[in-house]
Amino acid sequence: MTLELIIFIASILFGAFIYWRESQSNHLYRFFNKLMYSKSLQMKPNDKMGFVYKQTFIMRLVFIGFLFLIGVIVLRFIIPIDLTTISIFVSMIVGTLIGTYLANFIFKSSEIIEEKTDSLEDIVNETIEKGKDFITDLKTEEPEQVETPTESPKVEEKSVRDRLKDKGYLK
């Protein structure tokens, strides 16, 4: 189990490395493309597609499976010990696929961040300026003094009892 886990993690890194390498240059894919197809069907010079770079899931799975199958066959001739099992073979393939998609996510997010850097900088600067304006408004604004209504002195009125006596209702 420990060997499988180590191979799985290493294959994730290997998948990221393959994806990065093919994003930089796809000479090997171009070579096989020239061997397999006629001149009219060959890929264009500005096409960046590779074995795993800009490929669909099924084609990545086929190419990576074929790569590891060749690797296992070569390893069997070099080391005649039965080291490769199905579980290790599958963990290598799955780990490499995960590594390619992880590298794709990292590359896409870094491209988006680079594109949005200028607009993010403008947004941050605008926010800072608005904050400074708000703080200066708070500092310069004098607190409003709440005016308490001053009560005018009351004119002494007759009590209710006295008024009722004046009208003759009370004795």
Short mmCIF file of C-alpha atoms in Angstrom, two decimals:
data_model
loop_
_atom_site.label_atom_id
_atom_site.label_comp_id
_atom_site.label_asym_id
_atom_site.label_seq_id
_atom_site.Cartn_x
_atom_site.Cartn_y
_atom_site.Cartn_z
CA MET A 1 0.00 0.00 0.00
CA THR A 2 2.85 2.41 0.79
CA LEU A 3 4.53 1.74 -2.54
CA GLU A 4 1.28 2.40 -4.39
CA LEU A 5 0.80 5.70 -2.55
CA ILE A 6 4.35 6.81 -3.34
CA ILE A 7 3.92 5.85 -7.00
CA PHE A 8 0.56 7.66 -7.12
CA ILE A 9 2.04 10.91 -5.78
CA ALA A 10 5.05 10.60 -8.08
CA SER A 11 2.76 10.02 -11.06
CA ILE A 12 0.79 13.19 -10.20
CA LEU A 13 4.05 15.12 -10.35
CA PHE A 14 5.01 13.29 -13.53
CA GLY A 15 1.67 14.24 -15.12
CA ALA A 16 2.18 17.89 -14.20
CA PHE A 17 5.69 17.72 -15.65
CA ILE A 18 4.46 16.18 -18.91
CA TYR A 19 1.75 18.80 -19.26
CA TRP A 20 4.17 21.64 -18.58
CA ARG A 21 6.73 20.21 -21.02
CA GLU A 22 4.18 19.87 -23.79
CA SER A 23 2.84 23.36 -23.17
CA GLN A 24 6.35 24.68 -23.84
CA SER A 25 7.07 22.60 -26.94
CA ASN A 26 5.31 19.78 -28.77
CA HIS A 27 8.11 18.58 -31.04
CA LEU A 28 7.52 14.88 -30.38
CA TYR A 29 3.82 15.15 -31.21
CA ARG A 30 4.65 17.10 -34.38
CA PHE A 31 7.15 14.39 -35.36
CA PHE A 32 4.54 11.64 -35.04
CA ASN A 33 1.99 13.83 -36.78
CA LYS A 34 4.30 14.23 -39.77
CA LEU A 35 4.93 10.46 -39.85
CA MET A 36 1.27 9.47 -39.71
CA TYR A 37 -0.52 12.02 -41.87
CA SER A 38 -0.16 13.35 -45.39
CA LYS A 39 0.94 16.92 -45.97
CA SER A 40 -2.62 18.21 -46.30
CA LEU A 41 -3.75 16.57 -43.03
CA GLN A 42 -0.77 17.58 -40.89
CA MET A 43 -1.22 20.04 -38.07
CA LYS A 44 -0.69 23.73 -38.67
CA PRO A 45 2.58 25.37 -37.54
CA ASN A 46 0.83 27.49 -34.89
CA ASP A 47 -1.16 24.56 -33.43
CA LYS A 48 -0.03 23.83 -29.86
CA MET A 49 -1.77 20.47 -29.37
CA GLY A 50 0.31 17.69 -27.86
CA PHE A 51 -0.20 14.18 -26.47
CA VAL A 52 -1.77 15.55 -23.28
CA TYR A 53 -1.76 19.31 -23.84
CA LYS A 54 -5.11 20.49 -25.27
CA GLN A 55 -6.36 16.91 -25.70
CA THR A 56 -9.68 15.41 -24.72
CA PHE A 57 -9.95 13.03 -21.77
CA ILE A 58 -10.15 9.85 -23.86
CA MET A 59 -7.11 10.72 -25.95
CA ARG A 60 -5.12 11.63 -22.83
CA LEU A 61 -6.09 8.30 -21.29
CA VAL A 62 -5.04 6.41 -24.42
CA PHE A 63 -1.69 8.20 -24.75
CA ILE A 64 -0.83 7.91 -21.06
CA GLY A 65 -1.92 4.26 -20.92
CA PHE A 66 0.19 3.50 -23.98
CA LEU A 67 3.17 5.34 -22.46
CA PHE A 68 2.98 3.34 -19.23
CA LEU A 69 2.40 0.08 -21.10
CA ILE A 70 5.62 0.63 -23.04
CA GLY A 71 7.34 1.57 -19.78
CA VAL A 72 6.16 -1.64 -18.08
CA ILE A 73 7.30 -3.80 -21.00
CA VAL A 74 10.75 -2.17 -21.00
CA LEU A 75 10.94 -2.55 -17.22
CA ARG A 76 10.13 -6.27 -17.50
CA PHE A 77 13.08 -6.81 -19.83
CA ILE A 78 15.46 -4.80 -17.64
CA ILE A 79 14.28 -6.19 -14.28
CA PRO A 80 12.83 -9.68 -14.61
CA ILE A 81 11.21 -9.45 -11.16
CA ASP A 82 7.42 -9.23 -11.21
CA LEU A 83 7.20 -5.78 -9.67
CA THR A 84 4.41 -4.26 -11.71
CA THR A 85 0.92 -5.23 -10.68
CA ILE A 86 -2.39 -4.06 -12.02
CA SER A 87 -3.01 -1.78 -9.04
CA ILE A 88 0.32 0.00 -9.47
CA PHE A 89 -0.26 0.28 -13.22
CA VAL A 90 -3.71 1.81 -12.68
CA SER A 91 -2.49 4.17 -9.95
CA MET A 92 0.25 5.40 -12.30
CA ILE A 93 -2.27 6.13 -15.06
CA VAL A 94 -4.83 7.78 -12.77
CA GLY A 95 -2.18 9.81 -10.98
CA THR A 96 -0.75 11.06 -14.25
CA LEU A 97 -4.20 12.03 -15.51
CA ILE A 98 -4.88 13.91 -12.27
CA GLY A 99 -1.50 15.61 -12.59
CA THR A 100 -2.27 16.81 -16.13
CA TYR A 101 -5.60 18.27 -15.09
CA LEU A 102 -4.04 19.84 -12.01
CA ALA A 103 -1.34 21.45 -14.16
CA ASN A 104 -4.03 22.64 -16.60
CA PHE A 105 -5.90 24.28 -13.70
CA ILE A 106 -2.73 25.96 -12.44
CA PHE A 107 -1.79 27.27 -15.90
CA LYS A 108 -5.28 28.58 -16.63
CA SER A 109 -5.59 30.30 -13.26
CA SER A 110 -2.16 31.91 -13.62
CA GLU A 111 -3.12 33.21 -17.09
CA ILE A 112 -6.35 34.67 -15.74
CA ILE A 113 -4.53 36.29 -12.83
CA GLU A 114 -1.97 37.81 -15.22
CA GLU A 115 -4.76 39.17 -17.44
CA LYS A 116 -6.71 40.62 -14.53
CA THR A 117 -3.69 42.05 -12.67
CA ASP A 118 -4.11 45.54 -14.11
CA SER A 119 -7.82 45.69 -13.42
CA LEU A 120 -7.31 44.29 -9.92
CA GLU A 121 -4.70 46.96 -9.27
CA ASP A 122 -7.11 49.66 -10.41
CA ILE A 123 -9.89 48.27 -8.22
CA VAL A 124 -7.61 48.18 -5.18
CA ASN A 125 -6.40 51.74 -5.82
CA GLU A 126 -9.98 53.01 -6.20
CA THR A 127 -10.97 51.29 -2.97
CA ILE A 128 -8.01 52.82 -1.13
CA GLU A 129 -8.88 56.29 -2.45
CA LYS A 130 -12.52 55.91 -1.40
CA GLY A 131 -11.37 54.80 2.05
CA LYS A 132 -9.07 57.81 2.35
CA ASP A 133 -11.90 60.13 1.32
CA PHE A 134 -14.21 58.53 3.86
CA ILE A 135 -11.63 58.90 6.63
CA THR A 136 -10.98 62.57 5.79
CA ASP A 137 -14.74 63.19 5.79
CA LEU A 138 -14.94 61.65 9.23
CA LYS A 139 -12.05 63.73 10.53
CA THR A 140 -13.18 67.08 9.11
CA GLU A 141 -16.85 66.69 9.82
CA GLU A 142 -17.79 68.25 13.11
CA PRO A 143 -20.28 66.29 15.05
CA GLU A 144 -23.71 67.74 14.72
CA GLN A 145 -24.89 69.27 17.92
CA VAL A 146 -28.32 68.12 18.67
CA GLU A 147 -30.35 71.09 19.71
CA THR A 148 -32.60 70.34 22.57
CA PRO A 149 -35.73 72.34 22.29
CA THR A 150 -35.77 74.89 25.03
CA GLU A 151 -39.06 74.94 26.73
CA SER A 152 -40.65 78.27 27.07
CA PRO A 153 -41.68 79.13 30.57
CA LYS A 154 -45.20 78.03 31.18
CA VAL A 155 -47.74 80.62 31.95
CA GLU A 156 -49.45 79.67 35.13
CA GLU A 157 -52.82 78.46 34.29
CA LYS A 158 -55.63 77.75 36.63
CA SER A 159 -55.99 74.23 37.75
CA VAL A 160 -58.83 72.14 36.54
CA ARG A 161 -60.49 72.42 39.94
CA ASP A 162 -60.42 76.20 39.85
CA ARG A 163 -61.82 76.33 36.36
CA LEU A 164 -64.64 74.00 37.27
CA LYS A 165 -65.41 76.23 40.31
CA ASP A 166 -65.47 79.29 38.05
CA LYS A 167 -68.04 77.66 35.83
CA GLY A 168 -70.15 76.72 38.78
CA TYR A 169 -69.87 73.01 38.55
CA LEU A 170 -68.06 72.62 41.86
CA LYS A 171 -68.73 74.30 45.21
#
